[in-house]
C-alpha cells in the first residue's frame, strides 16, 4: 500500500547495476585468474546467475554484502551440470547464458519461473542457430535445451529489434566461434558487454550500434566496480520530480548513454535534474544526480530516445499521469514482452487510478492531471509495482499494489530505502 507523502529529502545510494552485475559474474567466471567485484547487486536475478555458474564449477567468495571474488576457470573450464539451471525471473541472465552455453562441450537446460517461461527467446536462439548452435525451445519460449559440442562460426547479424540482450548473447557465443562475430543494430543499445570485454582484455571493435570480435582469445581477470543502477534510481528521480518541495541526491549512478533516455524525456517535460561529480570507473560513466521538484508538462516523446529507456517507461507513465497536458509515447512495442505486457499493465493500472489513457500497439496516450486512490495488479512485474509505489505519493488516496513480491528481483530493500526518503509504503497484512 502506498500513501500520499510529503517532500522527499536526503542522499541515497541505490543498489548496484543489474546488467553490469550479471556480466561481471559471467566474464569473471570464464576469465583466467581472480576477479574482484564491488557494488554487486544482491538481487534475486543476479543471485540466480551466480548459482548457475556455481553449478557449472565456478567458485565464489563473498567477503561482504555487495562483494564477490570470482575464481575464473578460463574459457573452456566450465563443467556440465545434470540439473536444470534455474534463471528465476532473470531474462537477462537466461539470454546471455544461452550465448555463453552455446559454445560449451556439454548439454545444458535453462529454466525460469512462470513469468520468464512466457517470454520470447527466438530473438536469441534463432541467430545463435545461424552461428551453428543447437537449442530446443518450447515453441520459442523457455525452457531452453542447449546441446553441447556445436561448432560455432562467426556471422554478421542485423537484429530486427534493438536489444542489448541479443547483441550480448551473440558476442558471448562469438568468444567460442571460428572467425568474426559482428552485430549491426537498427538503433544503438547499451554497450556494457563491449566495454567489459575490453576491460577483461578481449580485442573488440565497437561503436554505437556496431560491435565486432574474433573468437579464440583469452579473458584476463580484472576488478569491477559496479555503478548504482540507473533503472533503480529512476523511481526516485521521478518521485522527486513530481512531489512538491522535494530535493534528492542520488550518488554514484551509472550514466551509460544508451541507458539514460529517461533524463532526456523528463527534461523535455520540464524536470530539474543536475548531474554532478562525473567520473569513470571500469569503462562506465558515473555521476551524482540532484533532483528537485518541478512542474511537468505533457510531451510527444521523440522515438529516437525510446531504445535508451525501455526499462524506465513504467516510471515515466506515472510522470505523464501527473503532468499538465497530454503525453504521447510511440515506438515502444518492446514493452509488450518484458516481465509483463508493460503497456497494458501500466495503462490498466493508471485507468484504475482515474487517469485517461489510450493504449496503442507500441505505446500510449496519457492525459495528465493527477491520480486518485485505486487498486492495481502489478502482474508480478517489479517495475510496475515500484512505479505505483511512487504514484501513491501524489494520489488523492492510498494505492493498493497486488502481486509485488518480485520487487526483490531488481531492488532488494526498496521499501526501507524509499520510506527513509519520505515515501509512505506499508506491507499488506
GROMACS .gro file of N, CA and C in nm, residues 51-170:
model
  360
   51UNK      N    1   2.430  -1.865  -0.885
   51UNK     CA    2   2.402  -2.004  -0.851
   51UNK      C    3   2.426  -2.096  -0.970
   52UNK      N    4   2.383  -2.051  -1.088
   52UNK     CA    5   2.404  -2.131  -1.210
   52UNK      C    6   2.552  -2.150  -1.237
   53UNK      N    7   2.629  -2.042  -1.231
   53UNK     CA    8   2.773  -2.053  -1.256
   53UNK      C    9   2.840  -2.142  -1.151
   54UNK      N   10   2.789  -2.138  -1.027
   54UNK     CA   11   2.840  -2.228  -0.925
   54UNK      C   12   2.817  -2.374  -0.960
   55UNK      N   13   2.700  -2.404  -1.016
   55UNK     CA   14   2.671  -2.542  -1.058
   55UNK      C   15   2.759  -2.585  -1.175
   56UNK      N   16   2.811  -2.486  -1.248
   56UNK     CA   17   2.899  -2.516  -1.362
   56UNK      C   18   3.046  -2.518  -1.323
   57UNK      N   19   3.073  -2.513  -1.192
   57UNK     CA   20   3.208  -2.534  -1.143
   57UNK      C   21   3.286  -2.410  -1.106
   58UNK      N   22   3.220  -2.294  -1.098
   58UNK     CA   23   3.289  -2.170  -1.063
   58UNK      C   24   3.277  -2.145  -0.913
   59UNK      N   25   3.388  -2.109  -0.850
   59UNK     CA   26   3.387  -2.084  -0.705
   59UNK      C   27   3.381  -1.933  -0.680
   60UNK      N   28   3.293  -1.895  -0.587
   60UNK     CA   29   3.277  -1.754  -0.549
   60UNK      C   30   3.305  -1.739  -0.400
   61UNK      N   31   3.374  -1.633  -0.363
   61UNK     CA   32   3.385  -1.592  -0.223
   61UNK      C   33   3.304  -1.465  -0.204
   62UNK      N   34   3.251  -1.446  -0.083
   62UNK     CA   35   3.169  -1.328  -0.052
   62UNK      C   36   3.224  -1.263   0.075
   63UNK      N   37   3.324  -1.177   0.062
   63UNK     CA   38   3.382  -1.113   0.181
   63UNK      C   39   3.282  -1.028   0.257
   64UNK      N   40   3.186  -0.966   0.183
   64UNK     CA   41   3.085  -0.883   0.247
   64UNK      C   42   2.969  -0.867   0.150
   65UNK      N   43   2.858  -0.809   0.200
   65UNK     CA   44   2.745  -0.780   0.112
   65UNK      C   45   2.790  -0.690  -0.002
   66UNK      N   46   2.746  -0.723  -0.124
   66UNK     CA   47   2.782  -0.642  -0.239
   66UNK      C   48   2.921  -0.667  -0.292
   67UNK      N   49   2.985  -0.773  -0.246
   67UNK     CA   50   3.122  -0.803  -0.288
   67UNK      C   51   3.129  -0.950  -0.330
   68UNK      N   52   3.197  -0.976  -0.442
   68UNK     CA   53   3.219  -1.114  -0.486
   68UNK      C   54   3.363  -1.127  -0.536
   69UNK      N   55   3.426  -1.236  -0.499
   69UNK     CA   56   3.554  -1.274  -0.556
   69UNK      C   57   3.528  -1.398  -0.641
   70UNK      N   58   3.555  -1.386  -0.771
   70UNK     CA   59   3.524  -1.491  -0.867
   70UNK      C   60   3.653  -1.560  -0.908
   71UNK      N   61   3.660  -1.690  -0.885
   71UNK     CA   62   3.776  -1.768  -0.923
   71UNK      C   63   3.752  -1.824  -1.064
   72UNK      N   64   3.808  -1.754  -1.163
   72UNK     CA   65   3.783  -1.790  -1.301
   72UNK      C   66   3.836  -1.927  -1.337
   73UNK      N   67   3.765  -1.994  -1.427
   73UNK     CA   68   3.805  -2.128  -1.472
   73UNK      C   69   3.856  -2.127  -1.615
   74UNK      N   70   3.859  -2.009  -1.677
   74UNK     CA   71   3.905  -2.000  -1.814
   74UNK      C   72   3.794  -2.026  -1.914
   75UNK      N   73   3.822  -1.995  -2.039
   75UNK     CA   74   3.720  -2.001  -2.143
   75UNK      C   75   3.659  -2.140  -2.158
   76UNK      N   76   3.739  -2.243  -2.134
   76UNK     CA   77   3.691  -2.380  -2.156
   76UNK      C   78   3.688  -2.461  -2.027
   77UNK      N   79   3.678  -2.392  -1.913
   77UNK     CA   80   3.685  -2.461  -1.785
   77UNK      C   81   3.552  -2.492  -1.719
   78UNK      N   82   3.440  -2.446  -1.775
   78UNK     CA   83   3.310  -2.476  -1.716
   78UNK      C   84   3.281  -2.626  -1.726
   79UNK      N   85   3.208  -2.680  -1.628
   79UNK     CA   86   3.171  -2.821  -1.627
   79UNK      C   87   3.019  -2.832  -1.634
   80UNK      N   88   2.970  -2.931  -1.704
   80UNK     CA   89   2.826  -2.951  -1.718
   80UNK      C   90   2.760  -2.990  -1.587
   81UNK      N   91   2.631  -2.959  -1.576
   81UNK     CA   92   2.552  -2.994  -1.458
   81UNK      C   93   2.436  -3.082  -1.500
   82UNK      N   94   2.410  -3.190  -1.425
   82UNK     CA   95   2.294  -3.274  -1.457
   82UNK      C   96   2.161  -3.207  -1.425
   83UNK      N   97   2.166  -3.101  -1.344
   83UNK     CA   98   2.044  -3.033  -1.302
   83UNK      C   99   2.005  -2.925  -1.401
   84UNK      N  100   1.875  -2.896  -1.410
   84UNK     CA  101   1.829  -2.779  -1.484
   84UNK      C  102   1.883  -2.654  -1.416
   85UNK      N  103   1.919  -2.556  -1.495
   85UNK     CA  104   1.978  -2.432  -1.444
   85UNK      C  105   1.868  -2.327  -1.436
   86UNK      N  106   1.833  -2.288  -1.313
   86UNK     CA  107   1.714  -2.206  -1.288
   86UNK      C  108   1.750  -2.058  -1.287
   87UNK      N  109   1.701  -1.985  -1.389
   87UNK     CA  110   1.727  -1.842  -1.401
   87UNK      C  111   1.627  -1.759  -1.321
   88UNK      N  112   1.527  -1.822  -1.259
   88UNK     CA  113   1.427  -1.745  -1.185
   88UNK      C  114   1.349  -1.654  -1.278
   89UNK      N  115   1.353  -1.523  -1.250
   89UNK     CA  116   1.282  -1.424  -1.330
   89UNK      C  117   1.376  -1.345  -1.421
   90UNK      N  118   1.501  -1.391  -1.433
   90UNK     CA  119   1.605  -1.311  -1.498
   90UNK      C  120   1.610  -1.336  -1.648
   91UNK      N  121   1.544  -1.250  -1.726
   91UNK     CA  122   1.552  -1.258  -1.870
   91UNK      C  123   1.693  -1.230  -1.921
   92UNK      N  124   1.760  -1.130  -1.860
   92UNK     CA  125   1.898  -1.101  -1.898
   92UNK      C  126   1.986  -1.222  -1.874
   93UNK      N  127   1.973  -1.282  -1.756
   93UNK     CA  128   2.054  -1.399  -1.724
   93UNK      C  129   2.032  -1.511  -1.824
   94UNK      N  130   1.906  -1.541  -1.857
   94UNK     CA  131   1.879  -1.653  -1.948
   94UNK      C  132   1.932  -1.626  -2.087
   95UNK      N  133   1.909  -1.507  -2.141
   95UNK     CA  134   1.950  -1.480  -2.279
   95UNK      C  135   2.103  -1.476  -2.291
   96UNK      N  136   2.170  -1.415  -2.194
   96UNK     CA  137   2.316  -1.412  -2.202
   96UNK      C  138   2.376  -1.550  -2.180
   97UNK      N  139   2.321  -1.625  -2.087
   97UNK     CA  140   2.372  -1.761  -2.063
   97UNK      C  141   2.349  -1.851  -2.183
   98UNK      N  142   2.242  -1.826  -2.259
   98UNK     CA  143   2.220  -1.905  -2.381
   98UNK      C  144   2.338  -1.889  -2.475
   99UNK      N  145   2.388  -1.767  -2.490
   99UNK     CA  146   2.505  -1.743  -2.574
   99UNK      C  147   2.630  -1.807  -2.518
  100UNK      N  148   2.650  -1.793  -2.387
  100UNK     CA  149   2.769  -1.850  -2.323
  100UNK      C  150   2.770  -2.002  -2.333
  101UNK      N  151   2.653  -2.065  -2.308
  101UNK     CA  152   2.647  -2.211  -2.304
  101UNK      C  153   2.641  -2.274  -2.442
  102UNK      N  154   2.606  -2.195  -2.544
  102UNK     CA  155   2.600  -2.249  -2.681
  102UNK      C  156   2.737  -2.298  -2.727
  103UNK      N  157   2.844  -2.244  -2.671
  103UNK     CA  158   2.978  -2.281  -2.714
  103UNK      C  159   3.045  -2.386  -2.627
  104UNK      N  160   2.971  -2.445  -2.532
  104UNK     CA  161   3.032  -2.542  -2.442
  104UNK      C  162   3.026  -2.684  -2.500
  105UNK      N  163   3.105  -2.772  -2.442
  105UNK     CA  164   3.109  -2.910  -2.488
  105UNK      C  165   2.997  -2.995  -2.429
  106UNK      N  166   2.926  -2.942  -2.329
  106UNK     CA  167   2.825  -3.020  -2.257
  106UNK      C  168   2.686  -2.964  -2.281
  107UNK      N  169   2.586  -3.047  -2.256
  107UNK     CA  170   2.446  -3.006  -2.269
  107UNK      C  171   2.402  -2.927  -2.146
  108UNK      N  172   2.309  -2.835  -2.165
  108UNK     CA  173   2.254  -2.757  -2.054
  108UNK      C  174   2.107  -2.732  -2.078
  109UNK      N  175   2.032  -2.717  -1.970
  109UNK     CA  176   1.891  -2.678  -1.979
  109UNK      C  177   1.867  -2.557  -1.890
  110UNK      N  178   1.821  -2.447  -1.951
  110UNK     CA  179   1.789  -2.325  -1.878
  110UNK      C  180   1.638  -2.317  -1.858
  111UNK      N  181   1.596  -2.301  -1.732
  111UNK     CA  182   1.454  -2.288  -1.699
  111UNK      C  183   1.434  -2.157  -1.624
  112UNK      N  184   1.308  -2.116  -1.609
  112UNK     CA  185   1.276  -1.994  -1.537
  112UNK      C  186   1.145  -2.006  -1.465
  113UNK      N  187   1.104  -1.899  -1.396
  113UNK     CA  188   0.977  -1.901  -1.325
  113UNK      C  189   0.862  -1.885  -1.425
  114UNK      N  190   0.741  -1.874  -1.373
  114UNK     CA  191   0.622  -1.870  -1.460
  114UNK      C  192   0.628  -1.750  -1.554
  115UNK      N  193   0.670  -1.636  -1.503
  115UNK     CA  194   0.678  -1.516  -1.587
  115UNK      C  195   0.782  -1.532  -1.697
  116UNK      N  196   0.902  -1.575  -1.660
  116UNK     CA  197   1.009  -1.590  -1.759
  116UNK      C  198   0.974  -1.697  -1.862
  117UNK      N  199   0.899  -1.798  -1.820
  117UNK     CA  200   0.863  -1.906  -1.911
  117UNK      C  201   0.765  -1.862  -2.020
  118UNK      N  202   0.712  -1.741  -2.008
  118UNK     CA  203   0.621  -1.688  -2.112
  118UNK      C  204   0.694  -1.592  -2.207
  119UNK      N  205   0.821  -1.565  -2.183
  119UNK     CA  206   0.890  -1.460  -2.258
  119UNK      C  207   0.958  -1.516  -2.383
  120UNK      N  208   0.962  -1.437  -2.491
  120UNK     CA  209   1.014  -1.488  -2.619
  120UNK      C  210   1.165  -1.504  -2.618
  121UNK      N  211   1.210  -1.618  -2.670
  121UNK     CA  212   1.354  -1.647  -2.675
  121UNK      C  213   1.406  -1.669  -2.816
  122UNK      N  214   1.317  -1.674  -2.915
  122UNK     CA  215   1.365  -1.697  -3.052
  122UNK      C  216   1.455  -1.584  -3.100
  123UNK      N  217   1.432  -1.464  -3.049
  123UNK     CA  218   1.514  -1.350  -3.089
  123UNK      C  219   1.660  -1.375  -3.057
  124UNK      N  220   1.688  -1.466  -2.962
  124UNK     CA  221   1.825  -1.505  -2.930
  124UNK      C  222   1.859  -1.641  -2.991
  125UNK      N  223   1.769  -1.737  -2.978
  125UNK     CA  224   1.803  -1.871  -3.024
  125UNK      C  225   1.814  -1.880  -3.177
  126UNK      N  226   1.737  -1.801  -3.251
  126UNK     CA  227   1.747  -1.806  -3.398
  126UNK      C  228   1.883  -1.759  -3.448
  127UNK      N  229   1.931  -1.641  -3.405
  127UNK     CA  230   2.065  -1.602  -3.453
  127UNK      C  231   2.176  -1.693  -3.400
  128UNK      N  232   2.159  -1.747  -3.279
  128UNK     CA  233   2.258  -1.843  -3.230
  128UNK      C  234   2.261  -1.967  -3.319
  129UNK      N  235   2.142  -2.008  -3.368
  129UNK     CA  236   2.137  -2.121  -3.461
  129UNK      C  237   2.212  -2.089  -3.590
  130UNK      N  238   2.205  -1.963  -3.635
  130UNK     CA  239   2.280  -1.923  -3.754
  130UNK      C  240   2.431  -1.939  -3.732
  131UNK      N  241   2.474  -1.930  -3.607
  131UNK     CA  242   2.616  -1.949  -3.574
  131UNK      C  243   2.652  -2.096  -3.558
  132UNK      N  244   2.552  -2.184  -3.564
  132UNK     CA  245   2.578  -2.327  -3.552
  132UNK      C  246   2.531  -2.388  -3.422
  133UNK      N  247   2.472  -2.309  -3.332
  133UNK     CA  248   2.424  -2.362  -3.205
  133UNK      C  249   2.300  -2.450  -3.226
  134UNK      N  250   2.281  -2.543  -3.134
  134UNK     CA  251   2.165  -2.632  -3.137
  134UNK      C  252   2.088  -2.614  -3.006
  135UNK      N  253   1.974  -2.544  -3.016
  135UNK     CA  254   1.895  -2.511  -2.896
  135UNK      C  255   1.749  -2.544  -2.923
  136UNK      N  256   1.688  -2.624  -2.835
  136UNK     CA  257   1.546  -2.655  -2.843
  136UNK      C  258   1.469  -2.565  -2.747
  137UNK      N  259   1.350  -2.520  -2.789
  137UNK     CA  260   1.266  -2.436  -2.705
  137UNK      C  261   1.126  -2.495  -2.696
  138UNK      N  262   1.045  -2.436  -2.613
  138UNK     CA  263   0.904  -2.470  -2.603
  138UNK      C  264   0.826  -2.369  -2.687
  139UNK      N  265   0.819  -2.395  -2.817
  139UNK     CA  266   0.752  -2.303  -2.910
  139UNK      C  267   0.808  -2.162  -2.897
  140UNK      N  268   0.941  -2.153  -2.891
  140UNK     CA  269   1.007  -2.024  -2.884
  140UNK      C  270   1.020  -1.967  -2.745
  141UNK      N  271   0.976  -2.039  -2.645
  141UNK     CA  272   0.982  -1.992  -2.506
  141UNK      C  273   1.061  -2.092  -2.423
  142UNK      N  274   1.102  -2.053  -2.300
  142UNK     CA  275   1.174  -2.147  -2.214
  142UNK      C  276   1.086  -2.268  -2.180
  143UNK      N  277   1.150  -2.380  -2.142
  143UNK     CA  278   1.294  -2.397  -2.119
  143UNK      C  279   1.375  -2.402  -2.248
  144UNK      N  280   1.505  -2.367  -2.234
  144UNK     CA  281   1.600  -2.377  -2.345
  144UNK      C  282   1.689  -2.499  -2.321
  145UNK      N  283   1.686  -2.591  -2.416
  145UNK     CA  284   1.771  -2.710  -2.408
  145UNK      C  285   1.886  -2.692  -2.507
  146UNK      N  286   2.004  -2.670  -2.453
  146UNK     CA  287   2.121  -2.633  -2.533
  146UNK      C  288   2.209  -2.756  -2.548
  147UNK      N  289   2.230  -2.798  -2.671
  147UNK     CA  290   2.311  -2.917  -2.699
  147UNK      C  291   2.457  -2.878  -2.714
  148UNK      N  292   2.542  -2.941  -2.634
  148UNK     CA  293   2.684  -2.910  -2.636
  148UNK      C  294   2.755  -2.970  -2.756
  149UNK      N  295   2.879  -2.927  -2.773
  149UNK     CA  296   2.961  -2.982  -2.880
  149UNK      C  297   2.940  -2.919  -3.015
  150UNK      N  298   2.857  -2.814  -3.022
  150UNK     CA  299   2.833  -2.749  -3.152
  150UNK      C  300   2.958  -2.672  -3.194
  151UNK      N  301   2.984  -2.675  -3.322
  151UNK     CA  302   3.098  -2.600  -3.376
  151UNK      C  303   3.044  -2.466  -3.424
  152UNK      N  304   3.076  -2.361  -3.352
  152UNK     CA  305   3.021  -2.229  -3.383
  152UNK      C  306   3.110  -2.155  -3.483
  153UNK      N  307   3.047  -2.076  -3.566
  153UNK     CA  308   3.120  -1.992  -3.660
  153UNK      C  309   3.064  -1.851  -3.653
  154UNK      N  310   3.148  -1.754  -3.677
  154UNK     CA  311   3.106  -1.615  -3.671
  154UNK      C  312   3.008  -1.579  -3.781
  155UNK      N  313   2.922  -1.481  -3.753
  155UNK     CA  314   2.826  -1.431  -3.850
  155UNK      C  315   2.821  -1.279  -3.837
  156UNK      N  316   2.765  -1.216  -3.938
  156UNK     CA  317   2.724  -1.076  -3.927
  156UNK      C  318   2.573  -1.075  -3.912
  157UNK      N  319   2.525  -1.023  -3.800
  157UNK     CA  320   2.382  -1.030  -3.771
  157UNK      C  321   2.326  -0.889  -3.753
  158UNK      N  322   2.212  -0.868  -3.818
  158UNK     CA  323   2.140  -0.741  -3.807
  158UNK      C  324   2.006  -0.768  -3.738
  159UNK      N  325   1.998  -0.753  -3.606
  159UNK     CA  326   1.875  -0.786  -3.535
  159UNK      C  327   1.759  -0.697  -3.578
  160UNK      N  328   1.638  -0.755  -3.588
  160UNK     CA  329   1.522  -0.675  -3.629
  160UNK      C  330   1.479  -0.575  -3.524
  161UNK      N  331   1.511  -0.601  -3.396
  161UNK     CA  332   1.482  -0.507  -3.288
  161UNK      C  333   1.613  -0.475  -3.216
  162UNK      N  334   1.624  -0.353  -3.167
  162UNK     CA  335   1.744  -0.314  -3.093
  162UNK      C  336   1.737  -0.374  -2.953
  163UNK      N  337   1.831  -0.460  -2.919
  163UNK     CA  338   1.830  -0.527  -2.789
  163UNK      C  339   1.972  -0.558  -2.746
  164UNK      N  340   2.011  -0.504  -2.632
  164UNK     CA  341   2.144  -0.534  -2.578
  164UNK      C  342   2.156  -0.681  -2.541
  165UNK      N  343   2.044  -0.745  -2.506
  165UNK     CA  344   2.050  -0.886  -2.470
  165UNK      C  345   2.081  -0.973  -2.592
  166UNK      N  346   2.019  -0.943  -2.707
  166UNK     CA  347   2.050  -1.017  -2.829
  166UNK      C  348   2.198  -0.999  -2.864
  167UNK      N  349   2.242  -0.875  -2.867
  167UNK     CA  350   2.381  -0.845  -2.901
  167UNK      C  351   2.476  -0.917  -2.807
  168UNK      N  352   2.447  -0.912  -2.679
  168UNK     CA  353   2.538  -0.971  -2.580
  168UNK      C  354   2.543  -1.123  -2.592
  169UNK      N  355   2.429  -1.186  -2.619
  169UNK     CA  356   2.427  -1.331  -2.636
  169UNK      C  357   2.515  -1.373  -2.753
  170UNK      N  358   2.507  -1.298  -2.864
  170UNK     CA  359   2.586  -1.332  -2.981
  170UNK      C  360   2.735  -1.308  -2.957
   0.00000   0.00000   0.00000
